[in-house]
């Protein structure tokens, strides 16, 4: 098992790698210091809060406001201000920004690098795990009493829901599960549970919601056509990896998530990129791309049975803890063989 101290050292070394995307700034997500700290910082009109999720700082602000509002209800996660599982999403957004994945893939011009393009598959997928939970949090009273929210729509692009009502109608499963997570923040106090049980329960609700949003983001699929097949393949393997992480109920805190974000590819993949032999990427980036690709390939060859076997095995707090240790080894330990992972998973039983 890789312990917390080792993980901390890994963060420091990983983000210092030549070529690694700078997704951290003073140990916090990129441009975190510029984000909104209270709901009144957001624009409003006629008593309705109207955030603009098409600016990087603005979208990151949605996470900061949700984390701030839910921290008092997530004490079972730990005593640090960076223990919320939502920090993983902030780091994903920061990595997407620093690696160029939020830019308009249909234009050669970089333009305003703080803008988030609605034409990018990555920014579209992220919309479902930023805007949808924010609208749910507002609906459930997490962000204040009787707060009404309507997102600003992207100019010239249709298909993005902007209110709780619209998103609930278009993506009912995702919104229902985000509602369940935010409602569960209070529900775990009655009946009384141990902190370990509360943590496991809330992480279960959280990952169910995040994965429901990820499944709903299939609506973004047509936007993959703007990227080379190499990038599309990586994107699909990235989605596949989420199945393992979610089933193990990984606590995606700032410290725990950073080591997994650090070795992700620091730029959008080109036509001839072939891991693990991409010259302008680090050894860690190459290895991560190769591992992601291998996991997706094996799962497809086995007709989805690798993911299904993993999910069946992740059916108790004890097995989920072992699963998290296995994921750390597979993704962070260069000497851990993929064949070892395959042998263990296929040999796992269910509870």
Tab-separated table of C-alpha atoms in Angstrom, residues 172-311:
chain	number	residue	atom	x	y	z
A	172	UNK	CA	-33.407	12.560	-14.622
A	173	UNK	CA	-31.098	9.825	-13.333
A	174	UNK	CA	-28.136	12.165	-12.893
A	175	UNK	CA	-30.147	14.873	-11.165
A	176	UNK	CA	-31.948	12.367	-8.930
A	177	UNK	CA	-28.629	10.938	-7.763
A	178	UNK	CA	-27.075	14.337	-7.106
A	179	UNK	CA	-30.204	15.155	-5.091
A	180	UNK	CA	-29.702	11.912	-3.149
A	181	UNK	CA	-26.088	12.819	-2.382
A	182	UNK	CA	-26.892	16.291	-1.092
A	183	UNK	CA	-29.870	14.973	0.890
A	184	UNK	CA	-27.644	12.215	2.274
A	185	UNK	CA	-25.280	14.757	3.818
A	186	UNK	CA	-27.887	15.233	6.542
A	187	UNK	CA	-29.502	11.789	6.426
A	188	UNK	CA	-26.380	9.958	7.640
A	189	UNK	CA	-26.862	11.543	11.063
A	190	UNK	CA	-30.092	9.588	11.546
A	191	UNK	CA	-29.749	6.724	12.240
A	192	UNK	CA	-26.345	7.239	13.849
A	193	UNK	CA	-23.425	5.687	12.007
A	194	UNK	CA	-19.730	5.493	12.779
A	195	UNK	CA	-17.521	7.932	10.882
A	196	UNK	CA	-16.197	5.057	8.765
A	197	UNK	CA	-19.744	3.993	7.850
A	198	UNK	CA	-20.793	7.596	7.142
A	199	UNK	CA	-17.760	8.093	4.926
A	200	UNK	CA	-18.384	4.902	2.981
A	201	UNK	CA	-22.088	5.674	2.593
A	202	UNK	CA	-21.539	9.252	1.426
A	203	UNK	CA	-18.769	8.235	-0.970
A	204	UNK	CA	-21.163	5.651	-2.389
A	205	UNK	CA	-23.817	8.326	-2.981
A	206	UNK	CA	-21.215	10.723	-4.363
A	207	UNK	CA	-19.804	8.267	-6.909
A	208	UNK	CA	-23.266	7.109	-7.961
A	209	UNK	CA	-24.056	10.742	-8.764
A	210	UNK	CA	-20.754	11.419	-10.515
A	211	UNK	CA	-21.082	8.286	-12.647
A	212	UNK	CA	-24.711	9.079	-13.487
A	213	UNK	CA	-23.512	12.471	-14.732
A	214	UNK	CA	-20.746	10.739	-16.690
A	215	UNK	CA	-23.252	8.386	-18.332
A	216	UNK	CA	-25.513	11.353	-19.138
A	217	UNK	CA	-22.553	13.037	-20.838
A	218	UNK	CA	-22.954	10.532	-23.666
A	219	UNK	CA	-24.850	13.497	-25.104
A	220	UNK	CA	-21.407	14.997	-25.807
A	221	UNK	CA	-20.238	12.110	-27.988
A	222	UNK	CA	-20.603	13.897	-31.335
A	223	UNK	CA	-17.999	16.412	-30.146
A	224	UNK	CA	-15.345	13.676	-30.199
A	225	UNK	CA	-15.312	14.011	-33.988
A	226	UNK	CA	-13.228	17.188	-33.593
A	227	UNK	CA	-10.280	15.175	-32.200
A	228	UNK	CA	-7.834	12.655	-33.629
A	229	UNK	CA	-8.608	8.989	-33.019
A	230	UNK	CA	-5.699	8.820	-30.566
A	231	UNK	CA	-7.326	11.440	-28.336
A	232	UNK	CA	-10.731	9.774	-28.684
A	233	UNK	CA	-9.218	6.454	-27.647
A	234	UNK	CA	-7.626	8.080	-24.611
A	235	UNK	CA	-10.916	9.806	-23.731
A	236	UNK	CA	-12.769	6.499	-23.854
A	237	UNK	CA	-10.151	4.765	-21.716
A	238	UNK	CA	-10.351	7.682	-19.258
A	239	UNK	CA	-14.104	7.054	-18.977
A	240	UNK	CA	-13.465	3.337	-18.527
A	241	UNK	CA	-11.063	3.969	-15.642
A	242	UNK	CA	-13.783	5.890	-13.801
A	243	UNK	CA	-15.712	2.613	-13.479
A	244	UNK	CA	-12.962	1.138	-11.303
A	245	UNK	CA	-12.379	4.260	-9.220
A	246	UNK	CA	-16.076	4.781	-8.526
A	247	UNK	CA	-16.760	1.160	-7.561
A	248	UNK	CA	-13.919	1.319	-5.016
A	249	UNK	CA	-15.415	4.558	-3.605
A	250	UNK	CA	-12.124	6.405	-3.832
A	251	UNK	CA	-11.961	9.485	-1.611
A	252	UNK	CA	-10.867	11.979	-4.246
A	253	UNK	CA	-9.530	14.591	-1.828
A	254	UNK	CA	-6.986	17.147	-2.990
A	255	UNK	CA	-4.023	15.174	-1.651
A	256	UNK	CA	-5.248	11.751	-2.749
A	257	UNK	CA	-6.407	12.789	-6.222
A	258	UNK	CA	-3.363	14.859	-7.215
A	259	UNK	CA	-1.027	11.877	-7.784
A	260	UNK	CA	-3.529	10.399	-10.245
A	261	UNK	CA	-3.929	13.682	-12.141
A	262	UNK	CA	-0.209	14.533	-12.339
A	263	UNK	CA	0.783	11.874	-14.928
A	264	UNK	CA	-2.151	12.505	-17.272
A	265	UNK	CA	-1.095	13.701	-20.756
A	266	UNK	CA	-0.035	17.353	-20.733
A	267	UNK	CA	-1.460	18.092	-24.194
A	268	UNK	CA	-4.141	16.890	-26.592
A	269	UNK	CA	-2.963	13.792	-28.441
A	270	UNK	CA	-1.982	14.021	-32.117
A	271	UNK	CA	-2.539	11.564	-34.938
A	272	UNK	CA	0.806	9.764	-34.667
A	273	UNK	CA	1.121	9.662	-30.882
A	274	UNK	CA	1.711	6.118	-29.695
A	275	UNK	CA	2.368	5.441	-26.007
A	276	UNK	CA	4.685	4.470	-24.454
A	277	UNK	CA	6.864	6.092	-27.132
A	278	UNK	CA	5.679	9.716	-27.283
A	279	UNK	CA	8.918	11.709	-27.391
A	280	UNK	CA	7.716	15.004	-25.901
A	281	UNK	CA	5.898	13.392	-22.980
A	282	UNK	CA	7.413	12.180	-19.735
A	283	UNK	CA	7.915	8.530	-18.854
A	284	UNK	CA	5.034	8.829	-16.375
A	285	UNK	CA	2.676	10.277	-18.974
A	286	UNK	CA	3.595	7.549	-21.437
A	287	UNK	CA	3.095	4.832	-18.846
A	288	UNK	CA	-0.282	6.243	-17.784
A	289	UNK	CA	-1.511	6.373	-21.378
A	290	UNK	CA	-0.337	2.805	-21.973
A	291	UNK	CA	-1.989	1.560	-18.770
A	292	UNK	CA	-5.296	3.295	-19.538
A	293	UNK	CA	-5.262	1.861	-23.051
A	294	UNK	CA	-4.467	-1.636	-21.784
A	295	UNK	CA	-7.310	-1.597	-19.251
A	296	UNK	CA	-9.832	-0.472	-21.849
A	297	UNK	CA	-8.545	-2.980	-24.416
A	298	UNK	CA	-8.685	-5.932	-22.017
A	299	UNK	CA	-12.159	-5.008	-20.851
A	300	UNK	CA	-13.356	-4.857	-24.482
A	301	UNK	CA	-11.688	-8.176	-25.318
A	302	UNK	CA	-13.398	-9.729	-22.298
A	303	UNK	CA	-16.759	-8.224	-23.385
A	304	UNK	CA	-16.941	-5.965	-20.338
A	305	UNK	CA	-16.314	-8.741	-17.814
A	306	UNK	CA	-13.233	-7.059	-16.274
A	307	UNK	CA	-15.312	-4.066	-15.158
A	308	UNK	CA	-18.248	-6.249	-14.098
A	309	UNK	CA	-15.961	-8.573	-12.079
A	310	UNK	CA	-14.411	-5.559	-10.368
A	311	UNK	CA	-17.819	-4.061	-9.517
